[in-house]
Short mmCIF file of C-alpha atoms in Angstrom, two decimals:
data_model
loop_
_atom_site.label_atom_id
_atom_site.label_comp_id
_atom_site.label_asym_id
_atom_site.label_seq_id
_atom_site.Cartn_x
_atom_site.Cartn_y
_atom_site.Cartn_z
CA MET H 4 8.18 16.75 -10.61
CA LEU H 5 10.76 14.27 -11.48
CA GLU H 6 14.47 14.13 -10.32
CA LYS H 7 17.32 11.88 -11.14
CA MET H 8 19.93 11.03 -8.72
CA ASN H 9 22.84 8.56 -8.49
CA GLY H 10 22.04 5.45 -6.65
CA ASN H 11 24.39 3.18 -4.90
CA ASN H 12 24.60 0.26 -7.67
CA ASP H 13 26.95 1.34 -10.54
CA ASN H 14 25.81 5.12 -10.63
CA GLN H 15 22.30 3.82 -11.77
CA GLU H 16 20.04 6.88 -11.64
CA VAL H 17 17.04 6.61 -9.28
CA THR H 18 13.79 8.61 -10.65
CA ILE H 19 12.02 10.08 -7.86
CA PHE H 20 8.51 11.88 -8.10
CA ASN H 21 7.30 14.40 -5.48
CA SER H 22 3.60 14.16 -4.66
CA ARG H 23 3.56 17.82 -3.56
CA GLU H 24 4.72 19.00 -6.99
CA ILE H 25 2.45 17.02 -9.00
CA CYS H 26 -0.57 18.27 -6.87
CA PRO H 27 0.30 21.53 -4.61
CA THR H 28 -1.90 21.35 -1.89
CA SER H 29 -3.07 23.53 1.22
CA LEU H 30 -3.59 22.32 4.87
CA PHE H 31 -7.45 22.77 4.36
CA HIS H 32 -7.29 20.37 1.23
CA SER H 33 -5.36 17.81 3.00
CA ILE H 34 -7.44 18.09 6.14
CA LEU H 35 -10.64 17.89 4.11
CA ALA H 36 -9.23 14.65 2.04
CA PHE H 37 -8.03 12.86 5.11
CA THR H 38 -11.38 13.53 7.05
CA ILE H 39 -13.36 11.94 4.38
CA TRP H 40 -10.87 9.18 3.90
CA THR H 41 -10.71 8.34 7.72
CA ALA H 42 -14.25 8.86 8.63
CA GLY H 43 -15.26 5.56 7.33
CA ILE H 44 -12.59 4.05 9.64
CA HIS H 45 -13.46 5.90 12.87
CA LEU H 46 -17.10 6.19 12.45
CA ASN H 47 -17.91 3.21 10.51
CA PHE H 48 -20.55 1.70 12.89
CA LEU H 49 -22.62 4.77 12.41
CA LEU H 50 -22.87 4.50 8.43
CA PHE H 51 -24.82 1.05 8.97
CA PHE H 52 -27.69 3.17 9.51
CA ILE H 53 -27.59 4.97 6.25
CA PRO H 54 -29.41 2.62 3.70
CA LEU H 55 -28.89 4.88 0.74
CA LEU H 56 -25.20 3.79 0.71
CA PHE H 57 -26.42 0.31 -0.27
CA LEU H 58 -28.16 1.22 -3.46
CA PRO H 59 -26.19 -0.07 -6.80
CA PHE H 60 -24.07 2.60 -8.52
CA SER H 61 -25.57 5.04 -10.99
CA LYS H 62 -23.73 6.54 -14.00
CA PHE H 63 -23.83 9.78 -12.15
CA LEU H 64 -22.46 8.53 -8.87
CA LEU H 65 -19.70 6.62 -10.56
CA ASN H 66 -18.54 9.83 -12.21
CA PHE H 67 -18.80 11.63 -9.04
CA GLY H 68 -16.97 8.98 -7.26
CA ARG H 69 -13.96 8.96 -9.65
CA ARG H 70 -13.58 12.71 -9.43
CA LEU H 71 -13.67 12.47 -5.76
CA ALA H 72 -10.88 9.67 -5.68
CA ARG H 73 -8.66 11.76 -7.88
CA TYR H 74 -9.14 14.47 -5.35
CA LEU H 75 -8.50 12.48 -2.12
CA VAL H 76 -5.37 10.56 -3.62
CA LYS H 77 -3.55 13.56 -4.96
CA HIS H 78 -4.29 15.79 -1.77
CA MET H 79 -3.52 12.99 0.66
CA ALA H 80 -0.03 12.42 -0.83
CA SER H 81 0.61 16.06 -1.17
CA HIS H 82 -0.09 16.41 2.51
CA PHE H 83 3.00 14.43 3.80
CA PRO H 84 4.26 14.68 1.07
CA VAL H 85 5.00 11.30 -0.61
CA PHE H 86 8.06 10.66 -2.56
CA LEU H 87 8.25 7.80 -5.20
CA HIS H 88 11.69 6.67 -6.05
CA VAL H 89 11.82 4.16 -8.95
CA GLU H 90 15.37 2.35 -9.03
CA ASP H 91 15.03 1.69 -12.60
CA ILE H 92 11.93 3.02 -14.17
CA ASN H 93 12.97 1.67 -17.73
CA ALA H 94 12.87 -2.00 -16.34
CA PHE H 95 8.76 -1.43 -16.46
CA HIS H 96 6.95 -1.80 -19.53
CA SER H 97 3.45 -0.67 -20.44
CA ALA H 98 2.28 -3.87 -22.10
CA ARG H 99 3.26 -6.12 -18.92
CA ALA H 100 1.62 -6.62 -15.80
CA TYR H 101 3.66 -6.86 -12.21
CA VAL H 102 3.12 -7.90 -8.70
CA PHE H 103 4.24 -5.16 -6.27
CA GLY H 104 4.92 -6.46 -2.76
CA TYR H 105 4.57 -3.38 -0.47
CA GLU H 106 6.09 -3.25 2.94
CA PRO H 107 5.50 -2.47 5.82
CA HIS H 108 2.04 -2.29 6.55
CA SER H 109 2.33 0.02 9.61
CA ILE H 110 -1.00 1.20 11.07
CA ILE H 111 -2.24 2.61 7.83
CA PRO H 112 -0.22 1.92 4.71
CA SER H 113 -0.43 5.62 3.82
CA GLY H 114 2.13 5.53 1.11
CA LEU H 115 0.28 3.06 -1.09
CA GLY H 116 -2.18 5.96 -2.82
CA ILE H 117 1.12 7.13 -4.66
CA PHE H 118 0.48 3.71 -7.04
CA SER H 119 -3.19 4.81 -7.82
CA ASP H 120 -3.90 5.39 -11.46
CA SER H 121 -5.15 8.67 -10.27
CA MET H 122 -1.33 9.69 -9.78
CA GLY H 123 -0.28 8.30 -13.06
CA LEU H 124 3.47 7.90 -12.07
CA MET H 125 4.41 4.44 -12.87
CA PRO H 126 4.38 3.91 -16.58
CA LEU H 127 1.62 1.50 -16.40
CA PRO H 128 -1.74 2.03 -18.03
CA LYS H 129 -3.61 -0.57 -15.92
CA ILE H 130 -2.89 -0.75 -12.03
CA LYS H 131 -4.91 -1.91 -8.98
CA ILE H 132 -4.27 -1.90 -5.31
CA LEU H 133 -5.40 -4.94 -3.30
CA ALA H 134 -6.75 -4.58 0.38
CA SER H 135 -8.25 -6.63 2.76
CA SER H 136 -11.79 -7.99 1.90
CA ALA H 137 -12.97 -6.69 5.39
CA VAL H 138 -13.21 -3.09 3.77
CA PHE H 139 -15.58 -4.45 0.96
CA ILE H 140 -18.36 -5.54 3.62
CA THR H 141 -18.72 -2.28 5.08
CA PRO H 142 -20.82 0.84 3.58
CA PHE H 143 -19.27 3.83 2.45
CA LEU H 144 -15.87 2.64 2.92
CA ARG H 145 -16.20 -0.09 0.26
CA HIS H 146 -17.49 2.50 -2.30
CA LEU H 147 -14.83 5.14 -1.57
CA TRP H 148 -11.97 2.50 -1.80
CA THR H 149 -13.47 1.06 -5.12
CA TRP H 150 -13.61 4.55 -6.57
CA CYS H 151 -9.84 4.96 -5.62
CA GLY H 152 -9.12 1.70 -7.73
CA VAL H 153 -8.85 -0.55 -4.54
CA ARG H 154 -9.95 -4.09 -4.97
CA ALA H 155 -10.48 -7.02 -2.44
CA ALA H 156 -7.38 -9.33 -1.97
CA THR H 157 -8.81 -12.47 -2.91
CA LYS H 158 -7.22 -14.93 -5.22
CA GLU H 159 -10.02 -14.83 -7.66
CA ASN H 160 -9.53 -11.10 -7.95
CA PHE H 161 -5.59 -11.09 -7.93
CA THR H 162 -5.49 -13.90 -10.69
CA SER H 163 -8.14 -12.33 -12.78
CA LEU H 164 -6.83 -8.90 -12.68
CA LEU H 165 -3.31 -10.14 -13.44
CA GLU H 166 -4.47 -12.14 -16.50
CA ALA H 167 -6.41 -9.11 -17.62
CA GLY H 168 -3.19 -7.02 -17.83
CA TYR H 169 -3.41 -4.93 -14.35
CA SER H 170 -0.41 -4.67 -12.34
CA CYS H 171 -1.32 -5.39 -8.71
CA VAL H 172 -0.08 -3.71 -5.60
CA LEU H 173 -0.50 -5.29 -2.38
CA VAL H 174 0.95 -5.73 1.40
CA PRO H 175 1.88 -9.20 1.82
CA GLY H 176 1.85 -8.99 5.54
CA GLY H 177 -1.39 -7.49 5.74
CA THR H 178 -3.66 -7.60 8.95
CA GLN H 179 -1.23 -10.01 10.84
CA GLU H 180 1.77 -7.86 10.22
CA THR H 181 -0.03 -4.87 11.62
CA CYS H 182 -0.51 -7.08 15.18
CA TYR H 183 3.39 -7.04 15.33
CA THR H 184 4.23 -3.46 14.71
CA LYS H 185 6.77 -1.99 16.97
CA HIS H 186 7.55 1.96 17.58
CA ASP H 187 11.51 1.28 17.34
CA ASN H 188 11.82 -0.72 14.11
CA GLU H 189 9.98 -1.93 11.10
CA ILE H 190 8.51 -5.24 10.68
CA ALA H 191 7.51 -7.05 7.58
CA PHE H 192 5.75 -10.46 8.23
CA LEU H 193 6.86 -12.43 5.17
CA LYS H 194 8.24 -15.80 6.11
CA SER H 195 4.72 -17.50 5.95
CA ARG H 196 3.47 -15.41 3.12
CA ARG H 197 3.46 -17.53 -0.04
CA GLY H 198 0.13 -16.88 -1.68
CA PHE H 199 1.32 -13.79 -3.59
CA ILE H 200 4.60 -15.47 -4.64
CA ARG H 201 2.49 -18.77 -5.96
CA ILE H 202 0.10 -16.41 -7.82
CA ALA H 203 2.97 -14.45 -9.47
CA MET H 204 4.62 -17.89 -10.54
CA GLU H 205 1.23 -19.31 -11.86
CA THR H 206 0.91 -16.42 -14.05
CA GLY H 207 4.35 -15.57 -14.90
CA LYS H 208 4.32 -12.19 -13.65
CA PRO H 209 7.58 -10.41 -12.31
CA LEU H 210 7.71 -9.61 -8.66
CA VAL H 211 8.69 -6.06 -7.53
CA PRO H 212 9.83 -5.30 -4.05
CA VAL H 213 8.56 -1.75 -2.56
CA PHE H 214 9.56 -0.39 0.67
CA CYS H 215 7.94 2.59 2.52
CA PHE H 216 10.08 4.98 4.71
CA GLY H 217 8.53 7.24 7.26
CA GLN H 218 5.09 5.80 7.01
CA SER H 219 5.13 4.35 10.38
CA GLY H 220 5.54 7.77 11.95
CA VAL H 221 2.82 9.51 10.64
CA PHE H 222 0.36 8.59 13.30
CA ASN H 223 0.66 8.03 17.19
CA TRP H 224 -1.00 4.54 18.01
CA TRP H 225 -1.43 2.20 20.73
CA LYS H 226 -2.79 -1.42 20.53
CA PRO H 227 -3.36 -4.33 22.99
CA GLY H 228 -0.71 -7.13 23.19
CA GLY H 229 -1.11 -10.84 23.64
CA LYS H 230 -2.43 -13.70 21.33
CA LEU H 231 -6.07 -13.00 21.87
CA PHE H 232 -5.48 -9.66 19.80
CA VAL H 233 -3.80 -11.38 16.89
CA LYS H 234 -6.55 -14.04 16.91
CA ILE H 235 -9.27 -11.21 16.96
CA ALA H 236 -7.39 -9.47 14.14
CA ARG H 237 -7.28 -12.67 12.04
CA THR H 238 -10.94 -13.33 12.33
CA ILE H 239 -12.21 -9.80 11.86
CA LYS H 240 -9.35 -9.30 9.19
CA PHE H 241 -8.85 -5.79 10.64
CA ALA H 242 -6.60 -4.89 13.66
CA PRO H 243 -8.68 -3.17 16.22
CA PHE H 244 -6.15 -0.46 17.44
CA PHE H 245 -6.16 3.19 18.44
CA PHE H 246 -4.40 5.84 16.51
CA TRP H 247 -4.26 9.65 16.15
CA GLY H 248 -2.36 12.41 14.67
CA ILE H 249 -2.66 16.12 14.59
CA LEU H 250 -4.09 17.26 17.88
CA GLY H 251 -5.36 13.93 18.62
CA SER H 252 -7.59 13.82 15.41
CA PRO H 253 -7.30 11.27 12.63
CA ILE H 254 -5.47 13.79 10.39
CA PRO H 255 -1.85 12.46 9.99
CA TYR H 256 1.16 14.20 10.85
CA GLN H 257 3.08 16.31 7.85
CA ARG H 258 6.09 14.11 7.77
CA PRO H 259 7.70 13.07 4.31
CA ILE H 260 7.11 9.49 3.28
CA HIS H 261 9.51 7.75 0.84
CA VAL H 262 8.44 4.92 -1.25
CA VAL H 263 11.00 3.03 -2.98
CA VAL H 264 10.46 0.85 -5.80
CA GLY H 265 12.96 -2.07 -6.82
CA LYS H 266 13.87 -3.69 -9.84
CA PRO H 267 11.30 -6.37 -11.19
CA ILE H 268 12.24 -9.99 -10.28
CA GLU H 269 11.73 -12.12 -13.24
CA VAL H 270 9.46 -15.18 -12.66
CA ARG H 271 9.31 -18.24 -15.08
CA LYS H 272 5.33 -19.09 -15.67
CA ASN H 273 4.67 -22.31 -13.86
CA PRO H 274 1.13 -23.39 -13.53
CA GLN H 275 1.70 -25.71 -10.71
CA PRO H 276 4.80 -24.76 -9.07
CA LYS H 277 5.92 -27.19 -6.08
CA MET H 278 6.46 -25.66 -2.68
CA GLU H 279 10.25 -25.90 -3.06
CA GLU H 280 9.90 -23.81 -5.86
CA VAL H 281 7.61 -21.29 -4.35
CA VAL H 282 10.00 -21.04 -1.26
CA GLU H 283 13.08 -20.46 -3.49
CA VAL H 284 11.40 -17.57 -5.26
CA GLN H 285 9.91 -16.34 -1.89
CA ASN H 286 13.50 -16.19 -0.45
CA GLN H 287 14.59 -14.18 -3.71
CA PHE H 288 11.78 -11.57 -2.99
CA ILE H 289 12.78 -11.16 0.79
CA THR H 290 16.32 -10.98 0.05
CA ALA H 291 15.85 -7.90 -2.64
CA LEU H 292 13.34 -6.45 -0.23
CA GLN H 293 16.01 -6.40 2.55
CA ASP H 294 18.55 -5.12 0.09
CA LEU H 295 16.29 -2.45 -0.96
CA PHE H 296 15.81 -1.28 2.53
CA GLU H 297 19.39 -1.28 3.39
CA ARG H 298 20.53 0.57 0.09
CA HIS H 299 17.92 3.44 0.58
CA LYS H 300 17.35 4.05 4.35
CA ALA H 301 20.43 6.44 4.82
CA GLN H 302 19.35 8.37 1.80
CA VAL H 303 16.00 9.04 3.10
CA GLY H 304 16.77 10.09 6.39
CA TYR H 305 16.67 6.80 8.42
CA PRO H 306 20.30 5.62 8.74
CA ASP H 307 19.77 3.68 11.92
CA LEU H 308 16.51 2.00 11.27
CA LYS H 309 16.26 -1.77 11.44
CA LEU H 310 14.05 -4.11 9.49
CA GLU H 311 12.79 -7.32 11.04
CA ILE H 312 11.56 -9.99 8.90
CA MET H 313 9.06 -12.53 10.45
#
């Protein structure tokens, strides 16, 4: 389940978790898990006609949802499988909360589930994943993602979770980053993304760079181009593109995904940071992410891959 190997900096050991060893799966279970997960994306408009999904949670439904969430997260991660590489696992302390900046978004950030509290790999007892608020205004999808420990990426949620001691994982580039996705290199839409930096500074929580290798190759995809597409995506907070996997289905290809977690960047608590202070910390994060990418790309099988910071 857990491996140690030397990294590139001063013979430091990198901790690696293999999701398939944590939860052995079969093609049946992984296909079933992804069918349940992606049905809400591909067929969501049909679900508006099922009024029962708007009923409030009951205790039974909540327990069922948690069990379903554990099943989905573990079998979907094992499908690829997903490997979690932690550069310095001893740098994380259970009593602290962290802000994980995960890149890239790709078509679907398929590696995010490795951070779920259902996996329990990071030494952090309280952790939530933040996603587009568009997910939480749609039936079924909002229930499913909530059970899986996902919350809407609003400022109020973000701040309150951090103050309550929850570490938060988010994709800073978000929907807009998806609009610039390319087939031949990775895109990180970060230069204008300062909100997560500011919140980390206001709450005094360390920033953690995370890069996911292999995620962009688990689906084939096509999207329209032009400024209109970007405007539509920003308005609806969702990028309307077409994607498909095995035999044209929504089941992604079984290709390894490597999620690499860098060292925390300590941030001094500043309730009212000035713009130049925010920009300074933002540049530190971007530099750390770029360095993380360059240090690990050859090790995980992508020596020629390029990363473009937009």
